[in-house]
Coordinates of C-alpha atoms in Angstrom, one line a residue:
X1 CA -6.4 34.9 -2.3
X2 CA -5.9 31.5 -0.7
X3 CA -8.3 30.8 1.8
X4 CA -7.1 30.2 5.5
X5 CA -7.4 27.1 7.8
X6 CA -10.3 28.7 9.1
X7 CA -12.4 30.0 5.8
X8 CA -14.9 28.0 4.1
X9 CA -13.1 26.1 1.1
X10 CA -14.0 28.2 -2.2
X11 CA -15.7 24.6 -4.0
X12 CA -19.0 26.1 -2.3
X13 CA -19.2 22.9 -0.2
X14 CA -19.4 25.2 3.2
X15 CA -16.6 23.0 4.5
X16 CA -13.4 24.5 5.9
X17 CA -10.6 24.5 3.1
X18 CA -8.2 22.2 4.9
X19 CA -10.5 19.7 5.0
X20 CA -12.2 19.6 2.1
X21 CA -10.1 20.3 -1.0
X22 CA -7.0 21.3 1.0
X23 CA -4.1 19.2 1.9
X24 CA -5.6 16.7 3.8
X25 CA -7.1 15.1 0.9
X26 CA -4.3 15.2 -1.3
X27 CA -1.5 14.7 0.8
X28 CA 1.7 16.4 0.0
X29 CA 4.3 13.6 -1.2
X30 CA 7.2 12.4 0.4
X31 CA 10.2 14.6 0.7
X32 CA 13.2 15.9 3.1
X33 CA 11.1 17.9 6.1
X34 CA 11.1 21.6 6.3
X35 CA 13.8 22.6 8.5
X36 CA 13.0 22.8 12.2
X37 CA 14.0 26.2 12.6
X38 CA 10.7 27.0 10.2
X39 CA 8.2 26.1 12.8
X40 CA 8.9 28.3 15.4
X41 CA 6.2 30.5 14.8
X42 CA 2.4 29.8 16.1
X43 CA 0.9 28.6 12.8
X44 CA -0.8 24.9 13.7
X45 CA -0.9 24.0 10.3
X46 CA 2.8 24.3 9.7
X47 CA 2.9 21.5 12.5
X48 CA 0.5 19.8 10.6
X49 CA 1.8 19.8 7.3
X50 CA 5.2 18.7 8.7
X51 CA 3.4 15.6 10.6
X52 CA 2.1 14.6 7.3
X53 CA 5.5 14.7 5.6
X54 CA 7.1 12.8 8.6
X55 CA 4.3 10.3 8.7
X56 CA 4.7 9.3 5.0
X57 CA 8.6 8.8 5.6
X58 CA 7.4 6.6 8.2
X59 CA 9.2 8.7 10.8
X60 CA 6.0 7.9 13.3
X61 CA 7.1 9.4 16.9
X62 CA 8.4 13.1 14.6
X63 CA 4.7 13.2 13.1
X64 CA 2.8 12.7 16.1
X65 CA 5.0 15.1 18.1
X66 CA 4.1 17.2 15.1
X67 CA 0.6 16.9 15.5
X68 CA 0.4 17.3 18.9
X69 CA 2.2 20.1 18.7
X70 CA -1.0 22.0 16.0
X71 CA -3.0 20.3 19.1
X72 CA -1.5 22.4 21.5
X73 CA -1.9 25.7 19.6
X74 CA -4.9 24.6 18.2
X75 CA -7.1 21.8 20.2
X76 CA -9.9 22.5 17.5
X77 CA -8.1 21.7 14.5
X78 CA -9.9 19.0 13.2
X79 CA -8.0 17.8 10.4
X80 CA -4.6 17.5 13.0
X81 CA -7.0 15.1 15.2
X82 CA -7.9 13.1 12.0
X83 CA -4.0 13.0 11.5
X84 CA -3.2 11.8 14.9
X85 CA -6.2 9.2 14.5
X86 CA -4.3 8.2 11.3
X87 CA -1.3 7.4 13.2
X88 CA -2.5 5.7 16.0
X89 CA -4.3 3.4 14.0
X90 CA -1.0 2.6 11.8
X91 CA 0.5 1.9 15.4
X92 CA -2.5 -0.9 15.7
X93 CA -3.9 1.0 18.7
X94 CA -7.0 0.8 17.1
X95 CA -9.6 1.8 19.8
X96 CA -7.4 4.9 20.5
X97 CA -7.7 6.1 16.6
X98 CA -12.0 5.2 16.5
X99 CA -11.9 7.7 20.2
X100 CA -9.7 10.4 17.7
X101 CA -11.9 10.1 14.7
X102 CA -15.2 10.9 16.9
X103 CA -13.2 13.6 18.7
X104 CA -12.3 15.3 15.6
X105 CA -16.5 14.6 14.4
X106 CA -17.3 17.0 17.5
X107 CA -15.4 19.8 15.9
X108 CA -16.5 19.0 12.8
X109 CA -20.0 17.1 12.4
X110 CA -19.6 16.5 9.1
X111 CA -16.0 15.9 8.2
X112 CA -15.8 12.5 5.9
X113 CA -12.3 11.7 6.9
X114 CA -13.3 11.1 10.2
X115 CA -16.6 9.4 9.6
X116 CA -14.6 7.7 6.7
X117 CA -11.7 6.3 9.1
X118 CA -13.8 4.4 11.5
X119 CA -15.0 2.0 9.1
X120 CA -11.7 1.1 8.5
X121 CA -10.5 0.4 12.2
X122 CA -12.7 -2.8 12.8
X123 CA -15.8 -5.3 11.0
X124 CA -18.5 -3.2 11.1
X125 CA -21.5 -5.0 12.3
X126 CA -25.6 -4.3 12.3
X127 CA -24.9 -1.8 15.4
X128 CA -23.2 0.9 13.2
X129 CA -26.4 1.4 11.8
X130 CA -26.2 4.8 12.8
X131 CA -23.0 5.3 11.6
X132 CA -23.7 4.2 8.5
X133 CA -26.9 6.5 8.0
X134 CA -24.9 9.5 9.1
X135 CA -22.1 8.7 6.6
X136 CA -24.4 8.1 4.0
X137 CA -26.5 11.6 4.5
X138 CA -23.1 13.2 4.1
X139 CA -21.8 11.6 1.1
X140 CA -25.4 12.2 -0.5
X141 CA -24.9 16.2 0.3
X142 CA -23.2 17.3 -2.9
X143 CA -19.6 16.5 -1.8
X144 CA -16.8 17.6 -3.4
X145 CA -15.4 14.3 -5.6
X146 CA -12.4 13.5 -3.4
X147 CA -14.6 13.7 0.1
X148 CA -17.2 11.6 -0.9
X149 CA -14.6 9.4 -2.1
X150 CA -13.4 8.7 1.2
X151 CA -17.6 7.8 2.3
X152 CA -18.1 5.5 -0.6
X153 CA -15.3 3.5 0.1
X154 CA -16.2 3.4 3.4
X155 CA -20.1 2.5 2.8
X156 CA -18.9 -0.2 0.7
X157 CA -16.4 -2.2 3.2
X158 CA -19.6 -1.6 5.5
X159 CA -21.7 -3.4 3.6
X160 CA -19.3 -5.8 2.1
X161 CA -19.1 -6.4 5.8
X162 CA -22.7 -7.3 6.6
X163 CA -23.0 -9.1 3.5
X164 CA -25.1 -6.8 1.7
X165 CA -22.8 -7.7 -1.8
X166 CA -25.3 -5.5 -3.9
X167 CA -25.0 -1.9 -1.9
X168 CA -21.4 -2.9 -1.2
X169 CA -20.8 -2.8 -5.0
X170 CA -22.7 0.2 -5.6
X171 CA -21.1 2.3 -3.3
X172 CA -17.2 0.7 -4.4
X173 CA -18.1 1.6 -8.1
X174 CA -19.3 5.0 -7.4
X175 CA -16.2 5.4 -5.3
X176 CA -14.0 4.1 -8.0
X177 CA -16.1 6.2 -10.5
X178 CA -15.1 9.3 -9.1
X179 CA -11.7 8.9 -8.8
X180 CA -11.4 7.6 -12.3
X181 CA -12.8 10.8 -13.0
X182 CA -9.9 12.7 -11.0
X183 CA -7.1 10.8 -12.3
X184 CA -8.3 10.8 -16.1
X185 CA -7.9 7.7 -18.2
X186 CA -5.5 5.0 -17.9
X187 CA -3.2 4.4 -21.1
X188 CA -2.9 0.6 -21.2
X189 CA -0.7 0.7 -24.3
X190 CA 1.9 2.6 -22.1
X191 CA 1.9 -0.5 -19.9
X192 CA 2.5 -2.3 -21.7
X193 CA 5.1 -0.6 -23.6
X194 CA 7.1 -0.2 -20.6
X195 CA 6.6 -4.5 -20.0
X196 CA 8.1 -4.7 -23.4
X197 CA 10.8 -2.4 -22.5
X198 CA 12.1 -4.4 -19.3
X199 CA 11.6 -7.6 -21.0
X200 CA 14.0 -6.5 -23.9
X201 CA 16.5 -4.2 -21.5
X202 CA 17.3 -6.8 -19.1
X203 CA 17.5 -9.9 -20.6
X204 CA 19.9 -13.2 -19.4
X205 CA 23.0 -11.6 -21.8
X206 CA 22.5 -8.3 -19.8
X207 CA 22.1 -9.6 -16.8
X208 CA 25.2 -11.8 -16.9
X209 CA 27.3 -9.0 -17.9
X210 CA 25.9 -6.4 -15.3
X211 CA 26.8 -9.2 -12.2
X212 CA 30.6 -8.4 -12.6
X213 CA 30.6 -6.1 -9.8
X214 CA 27.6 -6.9 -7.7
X215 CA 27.7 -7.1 -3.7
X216 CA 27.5 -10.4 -1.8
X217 CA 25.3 -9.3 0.7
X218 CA 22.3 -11.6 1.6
X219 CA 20.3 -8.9 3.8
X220 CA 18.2 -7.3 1.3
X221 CA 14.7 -9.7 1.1
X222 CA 12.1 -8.4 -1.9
X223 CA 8.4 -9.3 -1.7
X224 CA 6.4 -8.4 -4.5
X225 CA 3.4 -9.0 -6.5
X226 CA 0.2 -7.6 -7.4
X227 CA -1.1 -4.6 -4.5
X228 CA -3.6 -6.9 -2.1
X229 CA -2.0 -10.2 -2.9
X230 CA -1.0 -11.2 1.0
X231 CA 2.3 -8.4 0.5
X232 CA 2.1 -7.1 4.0
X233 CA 0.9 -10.4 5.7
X234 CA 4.1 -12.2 4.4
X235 CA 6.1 -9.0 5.5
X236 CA 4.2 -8.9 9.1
X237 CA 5.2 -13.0 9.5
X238 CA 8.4 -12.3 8.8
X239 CA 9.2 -9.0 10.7
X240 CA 7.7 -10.8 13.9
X241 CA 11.1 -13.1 13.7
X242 CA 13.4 -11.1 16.1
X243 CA 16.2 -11.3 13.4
X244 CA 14.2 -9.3 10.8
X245 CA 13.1 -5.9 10.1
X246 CA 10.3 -5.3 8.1
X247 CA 10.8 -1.6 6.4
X248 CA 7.6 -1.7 4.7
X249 CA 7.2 -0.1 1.0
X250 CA 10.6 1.9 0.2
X251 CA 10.5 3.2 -3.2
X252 CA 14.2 3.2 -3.5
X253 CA 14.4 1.0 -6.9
X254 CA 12.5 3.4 -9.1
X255 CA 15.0 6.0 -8.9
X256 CA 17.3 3.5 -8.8
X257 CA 15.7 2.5 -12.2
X258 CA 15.9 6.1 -13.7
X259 CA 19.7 6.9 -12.3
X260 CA 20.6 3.4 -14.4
X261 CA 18.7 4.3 -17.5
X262 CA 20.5 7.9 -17.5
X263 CA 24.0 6.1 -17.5
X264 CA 23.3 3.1 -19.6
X265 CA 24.7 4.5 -22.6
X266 CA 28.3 3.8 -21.3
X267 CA 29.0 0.4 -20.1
X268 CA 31.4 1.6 -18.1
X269 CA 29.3 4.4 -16.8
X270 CA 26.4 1.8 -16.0
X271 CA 28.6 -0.4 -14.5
X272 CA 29.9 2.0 -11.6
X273 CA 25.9 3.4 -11.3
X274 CA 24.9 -0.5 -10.4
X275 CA 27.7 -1.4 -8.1
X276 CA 26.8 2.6 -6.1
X277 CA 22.9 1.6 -6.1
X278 CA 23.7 -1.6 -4.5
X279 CA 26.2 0.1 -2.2
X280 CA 23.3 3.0 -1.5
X281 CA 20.6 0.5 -0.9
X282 CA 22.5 -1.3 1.5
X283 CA 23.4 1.6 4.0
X284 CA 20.0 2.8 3.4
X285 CA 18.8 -1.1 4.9
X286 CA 21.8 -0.2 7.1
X287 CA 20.4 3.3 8.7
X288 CA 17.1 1.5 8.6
X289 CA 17.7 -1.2 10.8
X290 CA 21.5 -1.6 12.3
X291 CA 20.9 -4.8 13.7
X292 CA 18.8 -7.0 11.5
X293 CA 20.6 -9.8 9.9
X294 CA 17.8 -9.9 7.3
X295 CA 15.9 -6.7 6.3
X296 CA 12.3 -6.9 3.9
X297 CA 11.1 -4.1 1.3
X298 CA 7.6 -5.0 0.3
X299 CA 7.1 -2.9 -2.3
X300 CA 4.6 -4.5 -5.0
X301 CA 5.9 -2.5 -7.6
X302 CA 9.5 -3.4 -7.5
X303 CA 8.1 -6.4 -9.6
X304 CA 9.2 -3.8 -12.6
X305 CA 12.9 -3.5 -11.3
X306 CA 13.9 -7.5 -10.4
X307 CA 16.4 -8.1 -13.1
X308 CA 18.2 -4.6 -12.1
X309 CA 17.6 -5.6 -8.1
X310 CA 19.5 -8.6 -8.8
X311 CA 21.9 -7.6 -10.8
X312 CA 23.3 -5.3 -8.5
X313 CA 22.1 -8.0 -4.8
X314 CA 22.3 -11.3 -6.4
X315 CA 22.2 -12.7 -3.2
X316 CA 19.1 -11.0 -2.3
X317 CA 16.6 -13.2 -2.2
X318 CA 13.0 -12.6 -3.9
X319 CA 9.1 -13.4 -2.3
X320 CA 6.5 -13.9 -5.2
X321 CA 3.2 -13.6 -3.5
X322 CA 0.5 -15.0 -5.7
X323 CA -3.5 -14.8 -5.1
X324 CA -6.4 -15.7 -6.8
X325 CA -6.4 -13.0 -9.8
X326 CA -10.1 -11.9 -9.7
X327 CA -9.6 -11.6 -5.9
X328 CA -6.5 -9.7 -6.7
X329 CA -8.5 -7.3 -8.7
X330 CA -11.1 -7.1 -6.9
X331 CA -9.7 -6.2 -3.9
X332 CA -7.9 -3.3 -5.3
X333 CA -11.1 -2.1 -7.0
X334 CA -12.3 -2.2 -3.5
X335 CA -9.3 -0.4 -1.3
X336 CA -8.9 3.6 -1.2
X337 CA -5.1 3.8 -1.4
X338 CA -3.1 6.5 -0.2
X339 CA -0.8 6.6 -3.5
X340 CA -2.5 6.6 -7.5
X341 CA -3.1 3.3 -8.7
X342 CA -4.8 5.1 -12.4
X343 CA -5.5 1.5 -13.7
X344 CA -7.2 0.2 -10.5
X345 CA -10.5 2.1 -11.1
X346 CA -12.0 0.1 -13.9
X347 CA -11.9 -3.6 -14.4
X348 CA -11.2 -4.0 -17.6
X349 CA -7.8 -1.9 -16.7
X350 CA -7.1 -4.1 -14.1
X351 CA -7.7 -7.4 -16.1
X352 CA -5.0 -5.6 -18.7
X353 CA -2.8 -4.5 -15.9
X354 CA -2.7 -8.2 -14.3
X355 CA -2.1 -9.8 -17.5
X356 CA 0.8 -6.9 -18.3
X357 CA 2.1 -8.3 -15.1
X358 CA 1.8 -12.0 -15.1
X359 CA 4.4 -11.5 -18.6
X360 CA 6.4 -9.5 -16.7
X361 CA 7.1 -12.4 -14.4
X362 CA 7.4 -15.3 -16.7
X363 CA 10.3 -13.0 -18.2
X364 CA 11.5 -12.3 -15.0
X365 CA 11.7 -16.4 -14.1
X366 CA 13.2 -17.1 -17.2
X367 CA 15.7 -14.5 -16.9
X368 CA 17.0 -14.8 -13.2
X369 CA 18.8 -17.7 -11.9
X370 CA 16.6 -20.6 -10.4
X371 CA 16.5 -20.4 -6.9
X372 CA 16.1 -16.5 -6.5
X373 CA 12.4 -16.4 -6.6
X374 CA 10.0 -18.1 -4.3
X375 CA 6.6 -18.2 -5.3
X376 CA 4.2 -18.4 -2.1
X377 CA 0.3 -18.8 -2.8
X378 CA -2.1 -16.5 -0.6
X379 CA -4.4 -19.8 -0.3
X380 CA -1.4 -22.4 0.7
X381 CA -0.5 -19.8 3.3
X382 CA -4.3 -18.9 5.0
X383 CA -3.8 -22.9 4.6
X384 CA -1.3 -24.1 6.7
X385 CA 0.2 -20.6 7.9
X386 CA 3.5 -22.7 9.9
X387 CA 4.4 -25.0 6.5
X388 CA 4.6 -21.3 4.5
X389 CA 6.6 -19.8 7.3
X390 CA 8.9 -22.0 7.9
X391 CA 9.2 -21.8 4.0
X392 CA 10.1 -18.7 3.7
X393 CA 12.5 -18.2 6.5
X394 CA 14.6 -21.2 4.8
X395 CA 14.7 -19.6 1.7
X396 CA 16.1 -16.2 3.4
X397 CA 18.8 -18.2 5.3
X398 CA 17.1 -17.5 8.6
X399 CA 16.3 -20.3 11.4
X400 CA 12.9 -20.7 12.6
X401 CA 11.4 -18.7 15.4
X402 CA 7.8 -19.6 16.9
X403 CA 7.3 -16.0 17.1
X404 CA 6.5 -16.0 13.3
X405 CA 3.5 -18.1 14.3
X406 CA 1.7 -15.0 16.4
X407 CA 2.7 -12.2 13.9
X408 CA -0.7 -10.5 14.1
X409 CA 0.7 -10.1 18.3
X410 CA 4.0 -7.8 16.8
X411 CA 3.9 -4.5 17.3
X412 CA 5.4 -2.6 14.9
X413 CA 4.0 0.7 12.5
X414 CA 2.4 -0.6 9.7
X415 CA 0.9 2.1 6.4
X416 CA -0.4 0.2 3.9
X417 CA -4.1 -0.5 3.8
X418 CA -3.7 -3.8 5.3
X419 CA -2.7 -2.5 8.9
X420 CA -5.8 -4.0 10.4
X421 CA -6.0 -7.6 8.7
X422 CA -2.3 -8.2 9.0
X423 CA -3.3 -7.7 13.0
X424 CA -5.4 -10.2 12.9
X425 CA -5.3 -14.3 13.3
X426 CA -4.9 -15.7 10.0
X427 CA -8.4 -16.4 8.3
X428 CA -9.8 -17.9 4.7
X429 CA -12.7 -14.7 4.9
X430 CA -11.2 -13.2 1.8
X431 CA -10.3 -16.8 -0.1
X432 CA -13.1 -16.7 -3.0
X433 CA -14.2 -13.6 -2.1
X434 CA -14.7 -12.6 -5.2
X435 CA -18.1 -15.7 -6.0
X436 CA -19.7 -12.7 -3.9
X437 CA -19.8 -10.3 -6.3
X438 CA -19.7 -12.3 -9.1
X439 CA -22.1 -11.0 -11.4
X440 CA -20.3 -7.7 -11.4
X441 CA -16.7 -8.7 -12.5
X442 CA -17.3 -9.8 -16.3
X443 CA -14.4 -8.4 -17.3
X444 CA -12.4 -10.4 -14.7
X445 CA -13.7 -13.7 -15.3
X446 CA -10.9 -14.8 -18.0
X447 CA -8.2 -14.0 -15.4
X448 CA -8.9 -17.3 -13.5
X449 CA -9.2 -20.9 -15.4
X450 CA -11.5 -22.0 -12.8
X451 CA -14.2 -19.4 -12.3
X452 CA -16.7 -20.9 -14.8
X453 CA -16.4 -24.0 -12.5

């Protein structure tokens, strides 16, 4: 029998179950909410469970009257708190999330989300000391893999915060370790089957066919590139411009992808699917944000589906973010993302993974017209932030607005695992991060020309 929200979780770790190996650490995907009519009974975690749906379609104001609601039937329900902490912080209310966290750590002393969460709110400094012993203790206490995941991230960005490189990476690789072990091994050849695949499927004579009956609208923006490559700061410069909505990571274009692929047999057929995805993503921009003249999908992964996005929005235009490669890497092996990244675990698989995507993109700039890609370096824009701005509002066709210049002032709901740097003034800290650590990332080293210099 499944245990309740109040029985110890059957791993033996004497934690309750839905907040050790229950939902909370494997959040349930994104999909259409239950209907409402389903919560009317007096079960919290139905609440609960819809708040996380809601919060993962970015519906923000539905999950937290969500969760307050499990509050109200339940004020002890720890993992709702750790929920609410959660969405306050992707609000950038910041000291309102850390006062959550510890709230839900006096109902549960030893819950590593919580503990976890606070690292990741502010720099930690030498007067979390205490923090970090307690966190430490707990990840030490036999842990079930995906809890002390959450600590060993957490330890490391501690110490990678006081500067204590070696216990940084110690507690990163154990973290990474672990998860490797959850997610079993990445197939590189698959990668970089499915490179070869895009580079032979959408070539210059497909793509000048496909265009026939493409849409000339000019809202749609695209940045991509590598995960941790300055995605969400160009997106949080941008979306500061009163004309622009930025509607974070919409994973629109992979179904997009398959519903193509299932029709490509008839020309005819394919045809008709590419004009309706361009017509579908367009209201979806549309229900999105009525108003915006421009609106900007940051999705990295969309790098895979370019020649398809412009096919059916050729007058969409495209933001390549590009950042030092081993500081790339590194800084994935170092972030706890909410969604699998299999290959970001080991660095030899992200050295492959990098290197499958760097060909990607030369196929991609030989392929699409000049002029629809903008390549924006993570340095030149920590570098002269304004220059870079004003760059890349000229290449969306929008005028300049000083706004752009105080993004880390907009408040907006930001998910991805840069919602407290993007909130920030603009800082070199994590240019050549990477010389830190440098005698752990062998298998990085040949990704950058200059990092025997």
């Amino acid at each position: 029998m499944k245990p309740g929200r109040n029985d110890s979780c059957p791993c033996g770790s004497g934690s309750r179950y839905k907040t050790c190996c229950g939902r909370i650490a494997s959040p349930a995907p994104a999909a259409a909410p239950p209907r409402q009519q389903t919560l009317t009974s007096e079960d919290p975690d139905a609440h609960y469970q819809l708040g996380i749906t809601l919060r993962l379609q970015n519906r923000t104001a539905e999950a937290e009257a969500s969760c307050r609601r499990a509050l109200a039937i339940d004020p002890e329900f720890a993992a709702a708190v750790v929920l609410l902490a959660d969405l306050h912080a992707d609000q950038g209310q910041f000291a309102a999330a850390e006062a959550l966290f510890k709230r839900a750590i006096l109902i549960e002393p030893e819950l590593p989300r919580a503990w976890a969460g606070i690292a990741h709110l502010r720099k930690m400094t030498c007067e979390d000391a205490g923090w970090s012993l307690q966190a430490q203790r707990i990840a030490d206490a036999s842990l079930p893999p995906r809890q002390e995941i959450y600590l060993r991230y957490a330890l490391g960005k501690y110490f990678d915060d006081l500067r204590d490189f070696d216990q940084a990476f110690v507690n990163f690789k154990r973290a990474n370790d672990l998860t490797k072990g959850l997610l079993g091994p990445f197939d590189r050849g698959n990668l970089t089957r499915v490179v070869d695949h895009f580079s032979q499927v959408y070539d210059r004579r497909w793509l000048k066919q496909a265009r026939i009956s493409a849409s000339s609208s000019a809202r749609a923006v695209f940045i991509v590139g590598m995960p941790r490559s300055g995605t969400s700061l160009a997106e949080q410069i941008l979306a500061s411009h009163p004309a622009i909505h930025g509607a974070g990571e919409l994973t629109f274009w992979k179904g997009a992808a398959a519903s193509y692929q299932s029709s490509a047999l008839s020309r005819d057929a394919s045809a008709s699917t590419l004009s309706r995805l361009g017509d579908d993503y367009l209201r979806l921009l549309q229900d999105l944000s009525p108003g915006a003249l421009r609106v900007v999908d940051k999705m990295p992964a969309n790098v895979l589906f370019l020649g398809l996005i412009h096919a059916a929005l050729p007058e969409a235009r495209i933001i390549h973010m590009q950042r030092n490669p081993i500081d790339t890497c590194l800084s994935m092996y170092f972030q706890h993302f909410e969604t699998p990244h299999p290959y970001a675990h080991d660095l030899q698989d992200l050295a492959h993974y990098y290197r499958e995507y760097l060909r990607l993109m030369k196929h991609w700039r030989l392929t699409l017209p000049l002029g629809a890609i903008l390549d924006v370096p993570y340095e030149g824009m920590v570098a002269d932030h304004e220059a870079w701005s004003r760059r890349m509002l000229e290449f969306i066709g929008v005028p300049w607005h000083p706004q752009c210049l105080d993004f880390h002032l907009t408040g907006r709901t930001v998910m991805t695992a840069s919602k407290w740097q993007v909130r920030q003034r603009i800082s070199s800290a994590s240019v050549a991060r990477w010389r830190n650590y440098r005698k752990f990332v062998g298998p990085l080293l040949s990704l950058d020309a200059g990092a025997n210099a």
